[in-house]
Amino acid sequence: MERAVYIIPGLGESTKKSVYRKISGLFRDKDIEPIPVDISWKYRTMSDYVEQFRKRYQENFEREVYLFGFSFGAMICFISSIKIKPRMQFLCSLSPYFREDLRDLPSLSRKYFGKKIIKDLGGYSFNGIAKKVESEVVILVGSEEHKICLRRAREANKRLKNSKLKIIEGVEHDISQEKYLGSLEEIISCL
């Protein structure tokens, strides 16, 4: 069976960035075809991003599908996974902006996103989605990320039936850090 991985970058990023090309190469080395998904980020909500990805996703029953996302890209993967039903998903630095997280959101983040986006994010319950996730889930997060990111990763690992959490020591919210890429390479090499 052929395998493919949809790769979704973090907020404001593009899969043309060298780190995502490296990640594509790691999957390619395991005979998993990388399918980069660029999102039009400007002036949009999470619902818009999920819809953009779903339009890009092509259902192909002859392929084993994997999802890979960083930060907001990880949220897009996670939300979409209940309809796509991938074999496995890689949630890297999963953003802590689900309904359950919003009460602890710093005021600076609320101001940055604005009322429209915050209201839209409130429509996504992590716990509700987690009950429907059937795939294996690999959760990666840096030990130096904001405490709400670390809490979201730990909570995700507790709530998801078939998950594995990897906390990468000394790493911030930056997938291009050498230790982050090294951890990814180690995990992907076992596929």
PDB file of C-alpha atoms in Angstrom:
ATOM      1  CA  MET A   1       0.000   0.000   0.000  1.00  0.00           C
ATOM      2  CA  GLU A   2       1.246   3.461  -0.846  1.00  0.00           C
ATOM      3  CA  ARG A   3       1.640   5.997   1.944  1.00  0.00           C
ATOM      4  CA  ALA A   4       1.281   9.786   1.967  1.00  0.00           C
ATOM      5  CA  VAL A   5       1.698  12.490   4.605  1.00  0.00           C
ATOM      6  CA  TYR A   6      -0.004  15.877   4.531  1.00  0.00           C
ATOM      7  CA  ILE A   7       2.322  18.496   6.026  1.00  0.00           C
ATOM      8  CA  ILE A   8       0.753  21.662   7.469  1.00  0.00           C
ATOM      9  CA  PRO A   9       3.053  24.443   8.736  1.00  0.00           C
ATOM     10  CA  GLY A  10       2.585  26.774  11.686  1.00  0.00           C
ATOM     11  CA  LEU A  11       0.634  30.039  11.639  1.00  0.00           C
ATOM     12  CA  GLY A  12       2.043  32.452   9.067  1.00  0.00           C
ATOM     13  CA  GLU A  13       4.522  29.887   7.728  1.00  0.00           C
ATOM     14  CA  SER A  14       4.849  28.148   4.388  1.00  0.00           C
ATOM     15  CA  THR A  15       5.944  24.616   3.527  1.00  0.00           C
ATOM     16  CA  LYS A  16       8.543  26.255   1.276  1.00  0.00           C
ATOM     17  CA  LYS A  17      10.545  27.042   4.424  1.00  0.00           C
ATOM     18  CA  SER A  18      13.689  24.890   4.596  1.00  0.00           C
ATOM     19  CA  VAL A  19      12.612  23.105   7.796  1.00  0.00           C
ATOM     20  CA  TYR A  20       9.466  21.765   6.125  1.00  0.00           C
ATOM     21  CA  ARG A  21      11.485  20.672   3.096  1.00  0.00           C
ATOM     22  CA  LYS A  22      13.770  18.760   5.505  1.00  0.00           C
ATOM     23  CA  ILE A  23      10.758  17.154   7.183  1.00  0.00           C
ATOM     24  CA  SER A  24       9.386  16.199   3.753  1.00  0.00           C
ATOM     25  CA  GLY A  25      12.727  14.534   3.042  1.00  0.00           C
ATOM     26  CA  LEU A  26      12.531  12.505   6.276  1.00  0.00           C
ATOM     27  CA  PHE A  27       9.178  11.088   5.190  1.00  0.00           C
ATOM     28  CA  ARG A  28      10.352  10.561   1.611  1.00  0.00           C
ATOM     29  CA  ASP A  29      13.259   8.480   2.961  1.00  0.00           C
ATOM     30  CA  LYS A  30      10.645   6.123   4.460  1.00  0.00           C
ATOM     31  CA  ASP A  31       8.746   5.888   1.141  1.00  0.00           C
ATOM     32  CA  ILE A  32       5.976   8.153   2.410  1.00  0.00           C
ATOM     33  CA  GLU A  33       5.030  10.768  -0.178  1.00  0.00           C
ATOM     34  CA  PRO A  34       4.999  14.250   1.390  1.00  0.00           C
ATOM     35  CA  ILE A  35       2.114  16.463   0.331  1.00  0.00           C
ATOM     36  CA  PRO A  36       2.826  20.044   1.455  1.00  0.00           C
ATOM     37  CA  VAL A  37      -0.284  22.041   2.351  1.00  0.00           C
ATOM     38  CA  ASP A  38       0.085  25.788   2.329  1.00  0.00           C
ATOM     39  CA  ILE A  39      -2.624  27.706   4.136  1.00  0.00           C
ATOM     40  CA  SER A  40      -3.747  31.236   3.337  1.00  0.00           C
ATOM     41  CA  TRP A  41      -3.349  32.613   6.860  1.00  0.00           C
ATOM     42  CA  LYS A  42      -4.262  36.280   6.605  1.00  0.00           C
ATOM     43  CA  TYR A  43      -7.539  37.512   8.123  1.00  0.00           C
ATOM     44  CA  ARG A  44      -8.986  34.039   8.579  1.00  0.00           C
ATOM     45  CA  THR A  45     -10.287  31.813  11.379  1.00  0.00           C
ATOM     46  CA  MET A  46      -9.502  28.222  12.377  1.00  0.00           C
ATOM     47  CA  SER A  47     -12.703  27.142  10.623  1.00  0.00           C
ATOM     48  CA  ASP A  48     -11.362  28.708   7.412  1.00  0.00           C
ATOM     49  CA  TYR A  49      -8.006  26.936   7.817  1.00  0.00           C
ATOM     50  CA  VAL A  50      -9.668  23.560   8.397  1.00  0.00           C
ATOM     51  CA  GLU A  51     -11.833  24.082   5.325  1.00  0.00           C
ATOM     52  CA  GLN A  52      -8.777  25.013   3.216  1.00  0.00           C
ATOM     53  CA  PHE A  53      -7.062  21.800   4.277  1.00  0.00           C
ATOM     54  CA  ARG A  54     -10.125  19.661   3.619  1.00  0.00           C
ATOM     55  CA  LYS A  55     -10.332  21.072   0.089  1.00  0.00           C
ATOM     56  CA  ARG A  56      -6.660  20.198  -0.441  1.00  0.00           C
ATOM     57  CA  TYR A  57      -7.038  16.715   1.005  1.00  0.00           C
ATOM     58  CA  GLN A  58      -7.851  14.116  -1.587  1.00  0.00           C
ATOM     59  CA  GLU A  59      -9.467  10.964  -0.343  1.00  0.00           C
ATOM     60  CA  ASN A  60      -7.643   7.996  -1.768  1.00  0.00           C
ATOM     61  CA  PHE A  61      -8.528   4.623  -0.312  1.00  0.00           C
ATOM     62  CA  GLU A  62      -5.452   3.054  -1.865  1.00  0.00           C
ATOM     63  CA  ARG A  63      -3.148   5.109   0.352  1.00  0.00           C
ATOM     64  CA  GLU A  64      -2.326   4.992   4.000  1.00  0.00           C
ATOM     65  CA  VAL A  65      -2.617   8.609   5.162  1.00  0.00           C
ATOM     66  CA  TYR A  66      -0.573  10.406   7.805  1.00  0.00           C
ATOM     67  CA  LEU A  67      -1.078  13.965   9.050  1.00  0.00           C
ATOM     68  CA  PHE A  68       1.739  16.222  10.241  1.00  0.00           C
ATOM     69  CA  GLY A  69       1.298  19.692  11.669  1.00  0.00           C
ATOM     70  CA  PHE A  70       3.180  22.275  13.677  1.00  0.00           C
ATOM     71  CA  SER A  71       1.425  24.637  16.105  1.00  0.00           C
ATOM     72  CA  PHE A  72      -1.734  25.915  14.348  1.00  0.00           C
ATOM     73  CA  GLY A  73      -1.002  23.307  11.669  1.00  0.00           C
ATOM     74  CA  ALA A  74      -1.226  20.650  14.401  1.00  0.00           C
ATOM     75  CA  MET A  75      -4.627  22.021  15.419  1.00  0.00           C
ATOM     76  CA  ILE A  76      -5.782  21.792  11.803  1.00  0.00           C
ATOM     77  CA  CYS A  77      -4.590  18.160  11.635  1.00  0.00           C
ATOM     78  CA  PHE A  78      -6.228  17.216  14.919  1.00  0.00           C
ATOM     79  CA  ILE A  79      -9.578  18.829  14.095  1.00  0.00           C
ATOM     80  CA  SER A  80      -9.577  17.290  10.600  1.00  0.00           C
ATOM     81  CA  SER A  81      -8.541  13.820  11.753  1.00  0.00           C
ATOM     82  CA  ILE A  82     -12.008  12.791  12.879  1.00  0.00           C
ATOM     83  CA  LYS A  83     -13.261  13.010   9.295  1.00  0.00           C
ATOM     84  CA  ILE A  84     -10.097  11.944   7.476  1.00  0.00           C
ATOM     85  CA  LYS A  85      -9.259   9.020   9.777  1.00  0.00           C
ATOM     86  CA  PRO A  86      -5.477   8.941   9.172  1.00  0.00           C
ATOM     87  CA  ARG A  87      -3.259   6.002  10.127  1.00  0.00           C
ATOM     88  CA  MET A  88      -1.206   8.326  12.338  1.00  0.00           C
ATOM     89  CA  GLN A  89      -0.880  12.005  13.121  1.00  0.00           C
ATOM     90  CA  PHE A  90       2.102  14.004  14.294  1.00  0.00           C
ATOM     91  CA  LEU A  91       1.091  16.950  16.473  1.00  0.00           C
ATOM     92  CA  CYS A  92       4.136  19.151  16.944  1.00  0.00           C
ATOM     93  CA  SER A  93       3.758  21.926  19.531  1.00  0.00           C
ATOM     94  CA  LEU A  94      -0.035  21.652  19.411  1.00  0.00           C
ATOM     95  CA  SER A  95      -1.489  25.128  19.914  1.00  0.00           C
ATOM     96  CA  PRO A  96      -3.410  25.584  23.187  1.00  0.00           C
ATOM     97  CA  TYR A  97      -6.393  27.385  21.679  1.00  0.00           C
ATOM     98  CA  PHE A  98      -9.233  24.909  22.112  1.00  0.00           C
ATOM     99  CA  ARG A  99     -12.384  25.818  24.052  1.00  0.00           C
ATOM    100  CA  GLU A 100     -10.906  24.278  27.213  1.00  0.00           C
ATOM    101  CA  ASP A 101      -7.747  26.418  26.896  1.00  0.00           C
ATOM    102  CA  LEU A 102      -9.271  29.833  26.265  1.00  0.00           C
ATOM    103  CA  ARG A 103      -9.953  30.692  29.913  1.00  0.00           C
ATOM    104  CA  ASP A 104      -6.184  30.592  30.584  1.00  0.00           C
ATOM    105  CA  LEU A 105      -5.204  32.497  27.456  1.00  0.00           C
ATOM    106  CA  PRO A 106      -2.963  35.486  28.198  1.00  0.00           C
ATOM    107  CA  SER A 107      -4.576  38.851  27.411  1.00  0.00           C
ATOM    108  CA  LEU A 108      -1.804  39.557  24.899  1.00  0.00           C
ATOM    109  CA  SER A 109      -2.892  36.492  22.877  1.00  0.00           C
ATOM    110  CA  ARG A 110      -6.549  37.534  23.071  1.00  0.00           C
ATOM    111  CA  LYS A 111      -5.634  40.966  21.769  1.00  0.00           C
ATOM    112  CA  TYR A 112      -3.435  39.502  18.994  1.00  0.00           C
ATOM    113  CA  PHE A 113      -6.139  37.182  17.661  1.00  0.00           C
ATOM    114  CA  GLY A 114      -9.152  39.423  18.211  1.00  0.00           C
ATOM    115  CA  LYS A 115     -12.741  38.626  19.132  1.00  0.00           C
ATOM    116  CA  LYS A 116     -13.751  36.972  15.844  1.00  0.00           C
ATOM    117  CA  ILE A 117     -10.930  34.401  15.914  1.00  0.00           C
ATOM    118  CA  ILE A 118     -11.270  33.738  19.668  1.00  0.00           C
ATOM    119  CA  LYS A 119     -15.016  33.151  19.229  1.00  0.00           C
ATOM    120  CA  ASP A 120     -14.325  30.715  16.369  1.00  0.00           C
ATOM    121  CA  LEU A 121     -11.678  28.855  18.408  1.00  0.00           C
ATOM    122  CA  GLY A 122     -14.238  28.458  21.191  1.00  0.00           C
ATOM    123  CA  GLY A 123     -16.204  26.224  18.837  1.00  0.00           C
ATOM    124  CA  TYR A 124     -13.515  23.519  19.011  1.00  0.00           C
ATOM    125  CA  SER A 125     -13.589  21.348  22.104  1.00  0.00           C
ATOM    126  CA  PHE A 126     -10.410  19.313  22.495  1.00  0.00           C
ATOM    127  CA  ASN A 127     -12.163  16.796  24.726  1.00  0.00           C
ATOM    128  CA  GLY A 128     -15.035  16.382  22.279  1.00  0.00           C
ATOM    129  CA  ILE A 129     -12.713  15.810  19.334  1.00  0.00           C
ATOM    130  CA  ALA A 130     -10.400  13.517  21.345  1.00  0.00           C
ATOM    131  CA  LYS A 131     -13.268  11.067  21.961  1.00  0.00           C
ATOM    132  CA  LYS A 132     -13.602  10.590  18.188  1.00  0.00           C
ATOM    133  CA  VAL A 133      -9.906  10.248  17.276  1.00  0.00           C
ATOM    134  CA  GLU A 134      -9.069   6.709  16.177  1.00  0.00           C
ATOM    135  CA  SER A 135      -5.535   7.153  14.848  1.00  0.00           C
ATOM    136  CA  GLU A 136      -2.207   6.761  16.551  1.00  0.00           C
ATOM    137  CA  VAL A 137      -0.984  10.169  17.717  1.00  0.00           C
ATOM    138  CA  VAL A 138       2.574  11.317  18.300  1.00  0.00           C
ATOM    139  CA  ILE A 139       2.738  14.526  20.338  1.00  0.00           C
ATOM    140  CA  LEU A 140       5.977  16.520  20.428  1.00  0.00           C
ATOM    141  CA  VAL A 141       6.597  19.654  22.472  1.00  0.00           C
ATOM    142  CA  GLY A 142       9.666  21.551  23.624  1.00  0.00           C
ATOM    143  CA  SER A 143      10.437  21.741  27.349  1.00  0.00           C
ATOM    144  CA  GLU A 144      10.973  25.511  27.002  1.00  0.00           C
ATOM    145  CA  GLU A 145       7.629  26.271  25.347  1.00  0.00           C
ATOM    146  CA  HIS A 146       5.012  28.375  27.158  1.00  0.00           C
ATOM    147  CA  LYS A 147       3.441  26.528  30.103  1.00  0.00           C
ATOM    148  CA  ILE A 148       0.013  26.452  28.406  1.00  0.00           C
ATOM    149  CA  CYS A 149       1.572  24.655  25.390  1.00  0.00           C
ATOM    150  CA  LEU A 150       3.147  22.077  27.701  1.00  0.00           C
ATOM    151  CA  ARG A 151      -0.140  21.639  29.574  1.00  0.00           C
ATOM    152  CA  ARG A 152      -2.056  21.154  26.300  1.00  0.00           C
ATOM    153  CA  ALA A 153       0.474  18.489  25.166  1.00  0.00           C
ATOM    154  CA  ARG A 154       0.283  16.605  28.475  1.00  0.00           C
ATOM    155  CA  GLU A 155      -3.508  16.812  28.548  1.00  0.00           C
ATOM    156  CA  ALA A 156      -3.691  15.595  24.948  1.00  0.00           C
ATOM    157  CA  ASN A 157      -1.549  12.597  25.830  1.00  0.00           C
ATOM    158  CA  LYS A 158      -3.854  11.729  28.754  1.00  0.00           C
ATOM    159  CA  ARG A 159      -7.068  12.071  26.764  1.00  0.00           C
ATOM    160  CA  LEU A 160      -6.078  10.348  23.522  1.00  0.00           C
ATOM    161  CA  LYS A 161      -6.370   6.554  23.569  1.00  0.00           C
ATOM    162  CA  ASN A 162      -3.394   5.749  21.372  1.00  0.00           C
ATOM    163  CA  SER A 163      -0.874   8.528  21.922  1.00  0.00           C
ATOM    164  CA  LYS A 164       2.777   8.968  22.731  1.00  0.00           C
ATOM    165  CA  LEU A 165       4.222  12.184  24.186  1.00  0.00           C
ATOM    166  CA  LYS A 166       7.799  13.316  23.582  1.00  0.00           C
ATOM    167  CA  ILE A 167       8.983  16.380  25.524  1.00  0.00           C
ATOM    168  CA  ILE A 168      12.162  17.616  23.857  1.00  0.00           C
ATOM    169  CA  GLU A 169      14.544  19.052  26.435  1.00  0.00           C
ATOM    170  CA  GLY A 170      15.906  22.551  25.858  1.00  0.00           C
ATOM    171  CA  VAL A 171      13.632  23.279  22.889  1.00  0.00           C
ATOM    172  CA  GLU A 172      11.356  26.295  22.421  1.00  0.00           C
ATOM    173  CA  HIS A 173       8.347  26.755  20.118  1.00  0.00           C
ATOM    174  CA  ASP A 174      10.529  26.425  17.023  1.00  0.00           C
ATOM    175  CA  ILE A 175      10.410  23.324  14.849  1.00  0.00           C
ATOM    176  CA  SER A 176      13.635  24.313  13.080  1.00  0.00           C
ATOM    177  CA  GLN A 177      15.753  23.791  16.214  1.00  0.00           C
ATOM    178  CA  GLU A 178      18.285  20.995  15.781  1.00  0.00           C
ATOM    179  CA  LYS A 179      16.989  18.968  18.750  1.00  0.00           C
ATOM    180  CA  TYR A 180      13.407  19.216  17.470  1.00  0.00           C
ATOM    181  CA  LEU A 181      14.411  17.962  14.028  1.00  0.00           C
ATOM    182  CA  GLY A 182      16.538  15.224  15.604  1.00  0.00           C
ATOM    183  CA  SER A 183      13.581  13.961  17.611  1.00  0.00           C
ATOM    184  CA  LEU A 184      11.389  13.999  14.513  1.00  0.00           C
ATOM    185  CA  GLU A 185      13.995  12.098  12.522  1.00  0.00           C
ATOM    186  CA  GLU A 186      14.219   9.454  15.241  1.00  0.00           C
ATOM    187  CA  ILE A 187      10.431   8.981  15.325  1.00  0.00           C
ATOM    188  CA  ILE A 188       9.924   9.017  11.548  1.00  0.00           C
ATOM    189  CA  SER A 189      12.790   6.540  11.027  1.00  0.00           C
ATOM    190  CA  CYS A 190      10.748   3.938  12.962  1.00  0.00           C
ATOM    191  CA  LEU A 191       7.785   4.066  10.551  1.00  0.00           C
TER     192      LEU A 191
END
